C-alpha cells in the first residue's frame, strides 16, 4: 500500500440549484414586501411553487456519487466522460479547491493543479512574479524556484513577455505559462484539466511529452482530463470513465476509450434523412461501420481493418447499371479521398427489393481526426441527372492515430492519407 499516493473514498458532491432561501435581512424584507402586495417571492425559481413550508428535492443535484479509486505513484490516470459527467468537479475536489459533501481524499505530497485558464495567477502581477507566487503556494523556497526559473520560462515560450502583467497575456500564453509552472515546480501529483485544448498543436504535443517525462522518468503522478482520445491513449496508463457522476468503468486505457467512444450509436439510420437528392428509384436506408469481428464501431485507429456497410431499398427495378461511390472529407470540408465502382469496372445489377454494399479497408489509410462521408448511388454514369440517391455528410467516422506501419512510431505531423507503398 506504500505506493498508493492518492485515494478517493466514497466521494460525493451535492450542489444547490437555486437560492430559494437566503439569510440576508434585505432579501427577507423584499420577500415580506412582495407577500404584503400579493406578489410572488422575488427569489423563487421560475416554475416553482410558492410554498416555503416545503423543501423541494429538485433544488439539489448530485454531481458525483460514491466515487472510489486509488492512484499509484508514477501512474498517469486518464479521466474521461461526456460534458456534465463530473470530471471537473472531481478534479476540483482532488485539488482541494472545493470540499466533497461526503467522503474523504487521502494523498501524499504536494498537488499542483491546472484546472482553468489563469487559475492560481494574480493578473496584476507579471509572469515572473506569478511563477514565484505559485511556487510559494506549493511550499517551495525562493532558492528552489530560482533553480527552475529558466526552465519554466524557456518551456512556456513567453520569454519576451515574462515581465509583463499576465492580464495582457492571451489565453494560450496564460495556459503555456501555467502548465510550465505546474510541471516544473516538482509537485508529487499534477492535475491537468481540459485547458490544454486552448494551446496550439505544437504546445499540446510538448505538454504531453513533458507529462510522460515526469511520470516515467521522475516517478510523479498525473491526473489528466481530456476530450482528445488520442492524447489519452498515448499518455495514460489507466483510465476512469465517468457517467452522470458515477464511475461507469475503470481499467486499461484502450478499453476505457473504446467504451466511451461507442457510447453513442455507430449506426446511421438514413431512411428518414430529408437532406438528400436523386430520383429515388433506389434509396439508402442505413449505414454502419464494422470491425474485423463484424461488431459495430464508431471509432477506429489508423491502419486498422474497417468495413463500411451501406444498405438500400429498391423502389423501382427498371434501372440498368448501378454505380456506387463515396467521398471522405475532413471537418473543414477538404476532400481526402473518393472512389466510384464504375472506375473499378465493378458491375452491380439484378437487385430486387433491397440490398447492401460492403466497402472494406484492410488497413485504413486516414490520419487521426474526424471525417464526414458522402454516399452516392447513380445509374449508368455519375452525371447529376442519373443520380438515384445522394446524401452529404451521411456518416461521421472518428479515427485515432495508430501505428500504421507497425514500427512503434506514430506520425502526427500531417493531416493526410498514409500511403502503403514499396520504396526500393
mmCIF file of C-alpha atoms in Angstrom:
data_model
loop_
_atom_site.group_PDB
_atom_site.id
_atom_site.type_symbol
_atom_site.label_atom_id
_atom_site.label_comp_id
_atom_site.label_asym_id
_atom_site.label_seq_id
_atom_site.Cartn_x
_atom_site.Cartn_y
_atom_site.Cartn_z
ATOM 1 C CA UNK A 1 0.000 0.000 0.000
ATOM 2 C CA UNK A 2 3.027 2.297 0.348
ATOM 3 C CA UNK A 3 2.976 3.116 -3.392
ATOM 4 C CA UNK A 4 -0.591 4.494 -3.209
ATOM 5 C CA UNK A 5 -0.187 8.262 -3.479
ATOM 6 C CA UNK A 6 -3.845 9.296 -3.877
ATOM 7 C CA UNK A 7 -7.026 7.633 -2.662
ATOM 8 C CA UNK A 8 -10.669 8.700 -3.012
ATOM 9 C CA UNK A 9 -13.075 7.102 -0.553
ATOM 10 C CA UNK A 10 -16.865 7.408 -1.018
ATOM 11 C CA UNK A 11 -16.627 10.868 -2.616
ATOM 12 C CA UNK A 12 -19.965 12.543 -3.363
ATOM 13 C CA UNK A 13 -20.720 16.168 -4.176
ATOM 14 C CA UNK A 14 -24.097 17.875 -3.977
ATOM 15 C CA UNK A 15 -24.861 21.321 -5.399
ATOM 16 C CA UNK A 16 -27.849 23.542 -4.761
ATOM 17 C CA UNK A 17 -29.552 24.661 -7.962
ATOM 18 C CA UNK A 18 -31.195 27.837 -6.647
ATOM 19 C CA UNK A 19 -31.209 30.291 -3.784
ATOM 20 C CA UNK A 20 -34.786 29.827 -2.569
ATOM 21 C CA UNK A 21 -33.854 30.746 0.999
ATOM 22 C CA UNK A 22 -31.247 33.413 1.748
ATOM 23 C CA UNK A 23 -30.084 34.661 5.094
ATOM 24 C CA UNK A 24 -29.767 38.391 4.430
ATOM 25 C CA UNK A 25 -32.096 40.905 6.059
ATOM 26 C CA UNK A 26 -32.535 42.757 2.755
ATOM 27 C CA UNK A 27 -33.793 39.645 0.947
ATOM 28 C CA UNK A 28 -36.144 38.758 3.806
ATOM 29 C CA UNK A 29 -37.564 42.298 3.658
ATOM 30 C CA UNK A 30 -38.112 42.042 -0.111
ATOM 31 C CA UNK A 31 -39.929 38.742 0.364
ATOM 32 C CA UNK A 32 -42.181 40.175 3.070
ATOM 33 C CA UNK A 33 -42.934 43.295 0.996
ATOM 34 C CA UNK A 34 -43.825 41.143 -2.032
ATOM 35 C CA UNK A 35 -46.107 38.974 0.123
ATOM 36 C CA UNK A 36 -47.930 42.031 1.523
ATOM 37 C CA UNK A 37 -48.629 43.178 -2.043
ATOM 38 C CA UNK A 38 -49.811 39.715 -3.083
ATOM 39 C CA UNK A 39 -46.803 39.200 -5.358
ATOM 40 C CA UNK A 40 -44.680 36.107 -5.937
ATOM 41 C CA UNK A 41 -41.498 35.518 -3.974
ATOM 42 C CA UNK A 42 -38.881 37.534 -5.976
ATOM 43 C CA UNK A 43 -36.247 34.887 -5.224
ATOM 44 C CA UNK A 44 -38.374 31.921 -6.289
ATOM 45 C CA UNK A 45 -37.107 29.880 -9.223
ATOM 46 C CA UNK A 46 -39.156 30.076 -12.416
ATOM 47 C CA UNK A 47 -41.870 27.427 -12.401
ATOM 48 C CA UNK A 48 -41.528 26.611 -8.682
ATOM 49 C CA UNK A 49 -44.489 26.590 -6.287
ATOM 50 C CA UNK A 50 -44.583 29.496 -3.826
ATOM 51 C CA UNK A 51 -44.708 27.298 -0.726
ATOM 52 C CA UNK A 52 -41.779 27.906 1.601
ATOM 53 C CA UNK A 53 -43.113 25.404 4.138
ATOM 54 C CA UNK A 54 -41.958 22.544 1.892
ATOM 55 C CA UNK A 55 -38.433 21.732 0.764
ATOM 56 C CA UNK A 56 -38.272 20.558 -2.832
ATOM 57 C CA UNK A 57 -35.802 17.799 -3.629
ATOM 58 C CA UNK A 58 -35.377 19.361 -7.070
ATOM 59 C CA UNK A 59 -33.311 22.166 -5.510
ATOM 60 C CA UNK A 60 -30.275 19.866 -5.324
ATOM 61 C CA UNK A 61 -28.237 17.813 -7.750
ATOM 62 C CA UNK A 62 -25.559 15.210 -7.098
ATOM 63 C CA UNK A 63 -22.600 15.992 -9.356
ATOM 64 C CA UNK A 64 -20.672 12.975 -8.001
ATOM 65 C CA UNK A 65 -21.992 9.829 -6.336
ATOM 66 C CA UNK A 66 -19.876 7.457 -4.234
ATOM 67 C CA UNK A 67 -16.581 7.721 -6.135
ATOM 68 C CA UNK A 68 -13.842 5.291 -5.058
ATOM 69 C CA UNK A 69 -10.425 4.758 -6.661
ATOM 70 C CA UNK A 70 -6.702 4.653 -5.950
ATOM 71 C CA UNK A 71 -3.739 6.049 -7.877
ATOM 72 C CA UNK A 72 -0.224 4.681 -7.534
ATOM 73 C CA UNK A 73 2.958 6.709 -7.651
ATOM 74 C CA UNK A 74 4.135 7.250 -11.240
ATOM 75 C CA UNK A 75 0.749 6.429 -12.794
ATOM 76 C CA UNK A 76 -0.948 8.633 -15.370
ATOM 77 C CA UNK A 77 -4.687 8.357 -14.781
ATOM 78 C CA UNK A 78 -6.998 9.495 -17.574
ATOM 79 C CA UNK A 79 -10.453 10.676 -16.506
ATOM 80 C CA UNK A 80 -12.907 10.838 -19.407
ATOM 81 C CA UNK A 81 -16.635 11.261 -19.927
ATOM 82 C CA UNK A 82 -19.208 13.434 -21.626
ATOM 83 C CA UNK A 83 -19.781 17.069 -20.660
ATOM 84 C CA UNK A 84 -21.552 17.156 -17.302
ATOM 85 C CA UNK A 85 -20.284 13.737 -16.238
ATOM 86 C CA UNK A 86 -18.499 15.213 -13.197
ATOM 87 C CA UNK A 87 -14.873 15.275 -14.388
ATOM 88 C CA UNK A 88 -14.066 18.865 -13.459
ATOM 89 C CA UNK A 89 -15.904 18.577 -10.144
ATOM 90 C CA UNK A 90 -13.816 15.529 -9.269
ATOM 91 C CA UNK A 91 -10.565 17.321 -10.106
ATOM 92 C CA UNK A 92 -11.573 20.333 -8.005
ATOM 93 C CA UNK A 93 -12.172 18.044 -5.039
ATOM 94 C CA UNK A 94 -8.881 16.210 -5.582
ATOM 95 C CA UNK A 95 -7.105 19.584 -5.794
ATOM 96 C CA UNK A 96 -8.757 20.825 -2.562
ATOM 97 C CA UNK A 97 -10.437 23.666 -4.462
ATOM 98 C CA UNK A 98 -13.828 22.526 -3.178
ATOM 99 C CA UNK A 99 -14.801 20.107 -0.441
ATOM 100 C CA UNK A 100 -16.801 16.912 -1.002
ATOM 101 C CA UNK A 101 -20.273 16.649 0.520
ATOM 102 C CA UNK A 102 -19.376 13.175 1.755
ATOM 103 C CA UNK A 103 -16.211 11.109 1.638
ATOM 104 C CA UNK A 104 -12.535 11.830 2.059
ATOM 105 C CA UNK A 105 -9.424 12.336 -0.088
ATOM 106 C CA UNK A 106 -6.140 10.890 1.141
ATOM 107 C CA UNK A 107 -2.919 11.983 -0.573
ATOM 108 C CA UNK A 108 0.830 12.169 -0.043
ATOM 109 C CA UNK A 109 2.870 15.130 -1.242
ATOM 110 C CA UNK A 110 2.162 18.409 -2.988
ATOM 111 C CA UNK A 111 -0.590 18.757 -5.592
ATOM 112 C CA UNK A 112 -0.280 21.222 -8.496
ATOM 113 C CA UNK A 113 -3.448 21.862 -10.497
ATOM 114 C CA UNK A 114 -4.152 23.316 -13.919
ATOM 115 C CA UNK A 115 -7.946 23.453 -13.900
ATOM 116 C CA UNK A 116 -8.974 26.634 -15.727
ATOM 117 C CA UNK A 117 -7.228 29.311 -17.753
ATOM 118 C CA UNK A 118 -5.500 31.628 -15.295
ATOM 119 C CA UNK A 119 -6.269 29.613 -12.165
ATOM 120 C CA UNK A 120 -3.739 30.476 -9.456
ATOM 121 C CA UNK A 121 -2.479 33.584 -11.257
ATOM 122 C CA UNK A 122 -2.786 37.146 -9.996
ATOM 123 C CA UNK A 123 -3.329 39.029 -13.237
ATOM 124 C CA UNK A 124 -1.905 42.315 -11.954
ATOM 125 C CA UNK A 125 1.430 40.542 -11.390
ATOM 126 C CA UNK A 126 3.953 39.799 -14.126
ATOM 127 C CA UNK A 127 4.619 36.317 -15.428
ATOM 128 C CA UNK A 128 7.844 36.145 -13.426
ATOM 129 C CA UNK A 129 6.094 37.233 -10.213
ATOM 130 C CA UNK A 130 3.369 34.650 -10.743
ATOM 131 C CA UNK A 131 5.991 31.913 -11.023
ATOM 132 C CA UNK A 132 7.252 32.835 -7.548
ATOM 133 C CA UNK A 133 3.684 33.132 -6.236
ATOM 134 C CA UNK A 134 2.739 29.646 -7.439
ATOM 135 C CA UNK A 135 5.960 28.191 -6.091
ATOM 136 C CA UNK A 136 5.264 29.715 -2.681
ATOM 137 C CA UNK A 137 1.734 28.263 -2.719
ATOM 138 C CA UNK A 138 3.294 24.837 -3.331
ATOM 139 C CA UNK A 139 5.554 25.364 -0.328
ATOM 140 C CA UNK A 140 8.799 25.850 -2.249
ATOM 141 C CA UNK A 141 11.585 28.150 -1.130
ATOM 142 C CA UNK A 142 12.827 31.033 -3.274
ATOM 143 C CA UNK A 143 16.089 29.155 -3.884
ATOM 144 C CA UNK A 144 14.177 26.116 -5.195
ATOM 145 C CA UNK A 145 12.137 28.316 -7.528
ATOM 146 C CA UNK A 146 15.270 30.134 -8.749
ATOM 147 C CA UNK A 147 16.817 26.808 -9.753
ATOM 148 C CA UNK A 148 13.831 26.084 -12.033
ATOM 149 C CA UNK A 149 13.097 29.602 -13.264
ATOM 150 C CA UNK A 150 14.995 29.476 -16.569
ATOM 151 C CA UNK A 151 13.494 26.071 -17.462
ATOM 152 C CA UNK A 152 9.968 27.331 -16.776
ATOM 153 C CA UNK A 153 10.378 30.475 -18.876
ATOM 154 C CA UNK A 154 12.003 28.576 -21.743
ATOM 155 C CA UNK A 155 9.329 25.851 -21.770
ATOM 156 C CA UNK A 156 6.479 28.371 -21.749
ATOM 157 C CA UNK A 157 7.827 30.263 -24.760
ATOM 158 C CA UNK A 158 6.899 33.559 -23.058
ATOM 159 C CA UNK A 159 10.439 34.934 -22.635
ATOM 160 C CA UNK A 160 9.621 38.240 -24.301
ATOM 161 C CA UNK A 161 6.586 38.868 -22.094
ATOM 162 C CA UNK A 162 7.737 37.360 -18.795
ATOM 163 C CA UNK A 163 7.955 40.791 -17.109
ATOM 164 C CA UNK A 164 4.572 41.899 -18.457
ATOM 165 C CA UNK A 165 1.418 41.622 -16.270
ATOM 166 C CA UNK A 166 -0.415 38.401 -17.131
ATOM 167 C CA UNK A 167 -3.632 40.361 -17.709
ATOM 168 C CA UNK A 168 -2.023 41.317 -21.045
ATOM 169 C CA UNK A 169 -1.492 37.655 -21.998
ATOM 170 C CA UNK A 170 -3.675 35.765 -24.439
ATOM 171 C CA UNK A 171 -5.435 32.651 -23.123
ATOM 172 C CA UNK A 172 -2.887 30.492 -24.960
ATOM 173 C CA UNK A 173 0.071 32.297 -23.368
ATOM 174 C CA UNK A 174 -1.542 32.038 -19.938
ATOM 175 C CA UNK A 175 -2.042 28.287 -20.300
ATOM 176 C CA UNK A 176 1.523 27.769 -21.536
ATOM 177 C CA UNK A 177 2.987 29.601 -18.559
ATOM 178 C CA UNK A 178 0.606 27.963 -16.078
ATOM 179 C CA UNK A 179 1.465 24.481 -17.348
ATOM 180 C CA UNK A 180 5.182 25.242 -17.325
ATOM 181 C CA UNK A 181 4.936 26.376 -13.701
ATOM 182 C CA UNK A 182 2.863 23.368 -12.607
ATOM 183 C CA UNK A 183 5.069 20.836 -14.404
ATOM 184 C CA UNK A 184 8.480 22.199 -13.370
ATOM 185 C CA UNK A 185 7.904 23.036 -9.715
ATOM 186 C CA UNK A 186 8.077 19.326 -8.875
ATOM 187 C CA UNK A 187 4.722 18.504 -7.274
ATOM 188 C CA UNK A 188 4.192 14.859 -6.394
ATOM 189 C CA UNK A 189 0.780 14.980 -8.113
ATOM 190 C CA UNK A 190 0.000 17.031 -11.243
ATOM 191 C CA UNK A 191 -3.688 17.587 -12.049
ATOM 192 C CA UNK A 192 -4.459 18.777 -15.598
ATOM 193 C CA UNK A 193 -7.952 19.555 -16.891
ATOM 194 C CA UNK A 194 -9.020 20.214 -20.483
ATOM 195 C CA UNK A 195 -7.319 23.654 -20.502
ATOM 196 C CA UNK A 196 -4.512 22.323 -22.721
ATOM 197 C CA UNK A 197 -7.018 22.469 -25.584
ATOM 198 C CA UNK A 198 -6.504 26.254 -25.549
ATOM 199 C CA UNK A 199 -2.884 25.829 -26.624
ATOM 200 C CA UNK A 200 -1.810 25.224 -30.213
ATOM 201 C CA UNK A 201 -0.927 21.780 -31.589
ATOM 202 C CA UNK A 202 2.805 22.265 -31.068
ATOM 203 C CA UNK A 203 2.391 23.165 -27.401
ATOM 204 C CA UNK A 204 -0.073 20.312 -26.793
ATOM 205 C CA UNK A 205 2.490 17.857 -28.153
ATOM 206 C CA UNK A 206 5.176 19.468 -25.983
ATOM 207 C CA UNK A 207 2.949 19.279 -22.891
ATOM 208 C CA UNK A 208 2.090 15.611 -23.492
ATOM 209 C CA UNK A 209 5.805 14.839 -23.797
ATOM 210 C CA UNK A 210 6.532 16.669 -20.542
ATOM 211 C CA UNK A 211 3.825 14.757 -18.686
ATOM 212 C CA UNK A 212 5.276 11.492 -19.975
ATOM 213 C CA UNK A 213 8.725 12.562 -18.752
ATOM 214 C CA UNK A 214 7.600 13.476 -15.243
ATOM 215 C CA UNK A 215 5.620 10.242 -14.818
ATOM 216 C CA UNK A 216 8.050 7.771 -16.387
ATOM 217 C CA UNK A 217 11.356 9.493 -15.679
ATOM 218 C CA UNK A 218 10.662 11.223 -12.388
ATOM 219 C CA UNK A 219 8.064 8.870 -10.892
ATOM 220 C CA UNK A 220 5.455 11.559 -10.333
ATOM 221 C CA UNK A 221 1.709 11.073 -10.689
ATOM 222 C CA UNK A 222 -0.509 12.773 -13.290
ATOM 223 C CA UNK A 223 -4.311 13.047 -13.388
ATOM 224 C CA UNK A 224 -5.387 14.033 -16.895
ATOM 225 C CA UNK A 225 -8.823 15.051 -18.195
ATOM 226 C CA UNK A 226 -9.283 15.486 -21.940
ATOM 227 C CA UNK A 227 -11.748 15.014 -24.790
ATOM 228 C CA UNK A 228 -8.811 14.235 -27.089
ATOM 229 C CA UNK A 229 -8.847 10.444 -27.018
ATOM 230 C CA UNK A 230 -5.606 10.147 -28.995
ATOM 231 C CA UNK A 231 -3.811 12.078 -26.237
ATOM 232 C CA UNK A 232 -5.440 9.962 -23.540
ATOM 233 C CA UNK A 233 -4.410 6.716 -25.246
ATOM 234 C CA UNK A 234 -0.823 7.814 -25.829
ATOM 235 C CA UNK A 235 -0.287 9.292 -22.350
ATOM 236 C CA UNK A 236 -2.382 7.453 -19.767
ATOM 237 C CA UNK A 237 -1.517 4.116 -18.183
ATOM 238 C CA UNK A 238 -5.011 3.642 -16.749
ATOM 239 C CA UNK A 239 -8.421 5.236 -17.170
ATOM 240 C CA UNK A 240 -11.704 6.034 -15.453
ATOM 241 C CA UNK A 241 -14.943 6.614 -17.374
ATOM 242 C CA UNK A 242 -17.439 8.872 -15.599
ATOM 243 C CA UNK A 243 -21.119 8.886 -16.491
ATOM 244 C CA UNK A 244 -23.673 11.068 -14.673
ATOM 245 C CA UNK A 245 -21.447 11.393 -11.622
ATOM 246 C CA UNK A 246 -20.687 7.682 -11.299
ATOM 247 C CA UNK A 247 -17.686 5.577 -12.288
ATOM 248 C CA UNK A 248 -19.027 3.525 -15.196
ATOM 249 C CA UNK A 249 -15.765 1.744 -15.951
ATOM 250 C CA UNK A 250 -12.204 1.626 -14.650
ATOM 251 C CA UNK A 251 -9.251 -0.198 -16.165
ATOM 252 C CA UNK A 252 -6.927 -0.260 -19.176
ATOM 253 C CA UNK A 253 -6.861 2.927 -21.215
ATOM 254 C CA UNK A 254 -7.750 1.307 -24.566
ATOM 255 C CA UNK A 255 -10.814 -0.396 -23.082
ATOM 256 C CA UNK A 256 -11.997 2.795 -21.393
ATOM 257 C CA UNK A 257 -11.542 4.947 -24.510
ATOM 258 C CA UNK A 258 -13.295 2.477 -26.814
ATOM 259 C CA UNK A 259 -16.223 2.162 -24.416
ATOM 260 C CA UNK A 260 -16.524 5.961 -24.210
ATOM 261 C CA UNK A 261 -16.381 6.499 -27.960
ATOM 262 C CA UNK A 262 -19.008 3.840 -28.575
ATOM 263 C CA UNK A 263 -21.473 5.267 -26.030
ATOM 264 C CA UNK A 264 -23.308 6.861 -28.930
ATOM 265 C CA UNK A 265 -24.686 4.726 -31.714
ATOM 266 C CA UNK A 266 -22.361 3.781 -34.526
ATOM 267 C CA UNK A 267 -25.271 3.022 -36.846
ATOM 268 C CA UNK A 268 -26.651 5.764 -39.066
ATOM 269 C CA UNK A 269 -30.369 5.461 -39.828
ATOM 270 C CA UNK A 270 -30.711 7.304 -43.120
ATOM 271 C CA UNK A 271 -34.253 6.306 -44.075
ATOM 272 C CA UNK A 272 -35.793 9.491 -42.667
ATOM 273 C CA UNK A 273 -32.993 11.811 -43.823
ATOM 274 C CA UNK A 274 -34.602 14.633 -45.808
ATOM 275 C CA UNK A 275 -31.410 16.413 -46.922
ATOM 276 C CA UNK A 276 -30.800 14.252 -49.996
ATOM 277 C CA UNK A 277 -31.127 14.383 -53.772
ATOM 278 C CA UNK A 278 -31.802 11.908 -56.598
ATOM 279 C CA UNK A 279 -34.811 10.372 -58.344
ATOM 280 C CA UNK A 280 -35.469 7.858 -55.532
ATOM 281 C CA UNK A 281 -35.554 4.658 -57.590
ATOM 282 C CA UNK A 282 -33.126 3.308 -55.022
ATOM 283 C CA UNK A 283 -32.775 4.906 -51.578
ATOM 284 C CA UNK A 284 -30.086 4.392 -48.948
ATOM 285 C CA UNK A 285 -31.723 3.431 -45.637
ATOM 286 C CA UNK A 286 -28.829 2.611 -43.308
ATOM 287 C CA UNK A 287 -25.057 2.660 -42.967
ATOM 288 C CA UNK A 288 -22.672 1.362 -40.325
ATOM 289 C CA UNK A 289 -19.010 0.753 -39.590
ATOM 290 C CA UNK A 290 -17.876 -2.765 -38.675
ATOM 291 C CA UNK A 291 -14.580 -4.117 -37.376
ATOM 292 C CA UNK A 292 -12.953 -7.421 -38.315
ATOM 293 C CA UNK A 293 -15.329 -9.279 -35.965
ATOM 294 C CA UNK A 294 -18.359 -7.637 -37.644
ATOM 295 C CA UNK A 295 -19.001 -5.636 -34.483
ATOM 296 C CA UNK A 296 -20.461 -2.172 -34.982
ATOM 297 C CA UNK A 297 -17.914 0.537 -34.122
ATOM 298 C CA UNK A 298 -17.730 4.318 -34.324
ATOM 299 C CA UNK A 299 -14.019 4.813 -33.740
ATOM 300 C CA UNK A 300 -11.064 3.104 -35.366
ATOM 301 C CA UNK A 301 -7.305 3.517 -35.351
ATOM 302 C CA UNK A 302 -5.294 4.431 -38.422
ATOM 303 C CA UNK A 303 -4.036 1.243 -40.052
ATOM 304 C CA UNK A 304 -6.791 -0.998 -38.652
ATOM 305 C CA UNK A 305 -9.303 -3.063 -40.626
ATOM 306 C CA UNK A 306 -12.650 -1.336 -41.276
ATOM 307 C CA UNK A 307 -15.791 -2.264 -43.174
ATOM 308 C CA UNK A 308 -18.452 0.267 -44.205
ATOM 309 C CA UNK A 309 -21.812 -1.372 -44.939
ATOM 310 C CA UNK A 310 -24.380 0.667 -46.871
ATOM 311 C CA UNK A 311 -27.921 -0.759 -47.107
ATOM 312 C CA UNK A 312 -30.581 0.417 -49.549
ATOM 313 C CA UNK A 313 -34.166 -0.197 -50.692
ATOM 314 C CA UNK A 314 -35.010 -0.820 -54.359
ATOM 315 C CA UNK A 315 -38.212 1.107 -55.091
ATOM 316 C CA UNK A 316 -38.151 0.683 -58.894
ATOM 317 C CA UNK A 317 -36.368 -2.215 -60.549
ATOM 318 C CA UNK A 318 -36.158 -0.720 -64.047
ATOM 319 C CA UNK A 319 -32.614 0.592 -63.700
ATOM 320 C CA UNK A 320 -29.799 -0.569 -65.941
ATOM 321 C CA UNK A 321 -26.419 -0.338 -64.236
ATOM 322 C CA UNK A 322 -25.993 0.667 -60.591
ATOM 323 C CA UNK A 323 -22.966 2.769 -59.663
ATOM 324 C CA UNK A 324 -21.933 3.311 -56.054
ATOM 325 C CA UNK A 325 -19.493 5.963 -54.897
ATOM 326 C CA UNK A 326 -18.370 7.680 -51.742
ATOM 327 C CA UNK A 327 -16.086 10.537 -50.753
ATOM 328 C CA UNK A 328 -14.264 11.260 -47.499
ATOM 329 C CA UNK A 329 -13.749 14.851 -46.292
ATOM 330 C CA UNK A 330 -12.360 16.337 -43.100
ATOM 331 C CA UNK A 331 -14.461 18.530 -40.799
ATOM 332 C CA UNK A 332 -13.385 21.626 -42.767
ATOM 333 C CA UNK A 333 -14.787 20.174 -45.998
ATOM 334 C CA UNK A 334 -11.417 19.335 -47.559
ATOM 335 C CA UNK A 335 -11.693 16.269 -49.799
ATOM 336 C CA UNK A 336 -9.352 13.483 -48.654
ATOM 337 C CA UNK A 337 -10.367 10.517 -50.817
ATOM 338 C CA UNK A 338 -13.096 9.204 -53.099
ATOM 339 C CA UNK A 339 -13.909 6.161 -55.184
ATOM 340 C CA UNK A 340 -16.588 5.051 -57.683
ATOM 341 C CA UNK A 341 -17.412 1.466 -58.650
ATOM 342 C CA UNK A 342 -17.692 2.438 -62.323
ATOM 343 C CA UNK A 343 -13.988 3.303 -62.385
ATOM 344 C CA UNK A 344 -13.260 -0.104 -60.851
ATOM 345 C CA UNK A 345 -15.189 -1.915 -63.607
ATOM 346 C CA UNK A 346 -17.438 -3.381 -60.909
ATOM 347 C CA UNK A 347 -20.953 -4.285 -62.063
ATOM 348 C CA UNK A 348 -23.886 -4.205 -59.615
ATOM 349 C CA UNK A 349 -27.074 -5.498 -61.261
ATOM 350 C CA UNK A 350 -30.197 -7.618 -60.728
ATOM 351 C CA UNK A 351 -31.256 -6.118 -57.409
ATOM 352 C CA UNK A 352 -34.728 -6.878 -56.042
ATOM 353 C CA UNK A 353 -36.383 -5.118 -53.076
ATOM 354 C CA UNK A 354 -33.227 -4.379 -51.107
ATOM 355 C CA UNK A 355 -29.500 -4.917 -50.917
ATOM 356 C CA UNK A 356 -26.281 -3.734 -49.348
ATOM 357 C CA UNK A 357 -22.740 -2.883 -50.380
ATOM 358 C CA UNK A 358 -19.659 -3.545 -48.257
ATOM 359 C CA UNK A 359 -16.574 -1.361 -48.572
ATOM 360 C CA UNK A 360 -13.540 -2.944 -46.909
ATOM 361 C CA UNK A 361 -10.321 -1.232 -45.854
ATOM 362 C CA UNK A 362 -7.707 -3.826 -44.958
ATOM 363 C CA UNK A 363 -5.645 -1.002 -43.424
ATOM 364 C CA UNK A 364 -7.449 2.310 -43.013
ATOM 365 C CA UNK A 365 -5.173 4.995 -44.550
ATOM 366 C CA UNK A 366 -6.634 8.005 -42.704
ATOM 367 C CA UNK A 367 -4.737 10.022 -40.125
ATOM 368 C CA UNK A 368 -6.284 10.743 -36.730
ATOM 369 C CA UNK A 369 -9.271 13.083 -36.848
ATOM 370 C CA UNK A 370 -12.973 13.289 -37.610
ATOM 371 C CA UNK A 371 -14.246 12.658 -41.141
ATOM 372 C CA UNK A 372 -17.544 13.086 -42.986
ATOM 373 C CA UNK A 373 -18.591 10.659 -45.714
ATOM 374 C CA UNK A 374 -20.827 11.380 -48.693
ATOM 375 C CA UNK A 375 -22.719 8.443 -50.255
ATOM 376 C CA UNK A 376 -23.823 8.343 -53.902
ATOM 377 C CA UNK A 377 -25.954 5.867 -55.876
ATOM 378 C CA UNK A 378 -26.264 6.516 -59.593
ATOM 379 C CA UNK A 379 -27.473 4.818 -62.782
ATOM 380 C CA UNK A 380 -25.263 4.226 -65.846
ATOM 381 C CA UNK A 381 -22.931 7.148 -65.052
ATOM 382 C CA UNK A 382 -22.314 9.721 -62.348
ATOM 383 C CA UNK A 383 -23.944 12.722 -64.037
ATOM 384 C CA UNK A 384 -26.409 14.597 -61.845
ATOM 385 C CA UNK A 385 -29.424 13.666 -63.980
ATOM 386 C CA UNK A 386 -28.729 9.982 -63.348
ATOM 387 C CA UNK A 387 -28.390 10.222 -59.565
ATOM 388 C CA UNK A 388 -30.593 7.758 -57.698
ATOM 389 C CA UNK A 389 -29.717 8.891 -54.169
ATOM 390 C CA UNK A 390 -27.077 11.284 -52.820
ATOM 391 C CA UNK A 391 -26.578 12.045 -49.111
ATOM 392 C CA UNK A 392 -23.976 14.574 -47.995
ATOM 393 C CA UNK A 393 -22.417 14.012 -44.564
ATOM 394 C CA UNK A 394 -24.194 10.672 -44.333
ATOM 395 C CA UNK A 395 -21.708 9.237 -41.848
ATOM 396 C CA UNK A 396 -19.135 10.501 -39.403
ATOM 397 C CA UNK A 397 -16.016 8.489 -38.626
ATOM 398 C CA UNK A 398 -13.598 9.157 -35.761
ATOM 399 C CA UNK A 399 -10.051 7.963 -36.410
ATOM 400 C CA UNK A 400 -7.346 7.694 -33.753
ATOM 401 C CA UNK A 401 -3.677 7.975 -34.557
ATOM 402 C CA UNK A 402 -2.282 4.469 -34.946
ATOM 403 C CA UNK A 403 0.907 2.585 -35.639
ATOM 404 C CA UNK A 404 0.142 2.175 -39.353
ATOM 405 C CA UNK A 405 3.496 0.682 -40.352
ATOM 406 C CA UNK A 406 3.805 -1.437 -37.161
ATOM 407 C CA UNK A 407 7.091 0.275 -36.301
ATOM 408 C CA UNK A 408 6.061 1.707 -32.937
ATOM 409 C CA UNK A 409 6.149 5.221 -34.394
ATOM 410 C CA UNK A 410 3.103 7.453 -34.768
ATOM 411 C CA UNK A 411 3.454 10.415 -37.120
ATOM 412 C CA UNK A 412 1.171 13.317 -36.137
ATOM 413 C CA UNK A 413 2.763 15.983 -38.287
ATOM 414 C CA UNK A 414 0.426 15.950 -41.247
ATOM 415 C CA UNK A 415 -3.309 15.562 -41.683
ATOM 416 C CA UNK A 416 -3.168 13.461 -44.834
ATOM 417 C CA UNK A 417 -3.536 9.911 -46.113
ATOM 418 C CA UNK A 418 -0.987 7.267 -45.212
ATOM 419 C CA UNK A 419 0.337 5.552 -48.327
ATOM 420 C CA UNK A 420 1.199 1.877 -48.042
ATOM 421 C CA UNK A 421 3.765 1.574 -50.819
ATOM 422 C CA UNK A 422 7.035 -0.146 -51.628
ATOM 423 C CA UNK A 423 10.142 2.061 -51.726
ATOM 424 C CA UNK A 424 13.190 0.463 -53.354
#
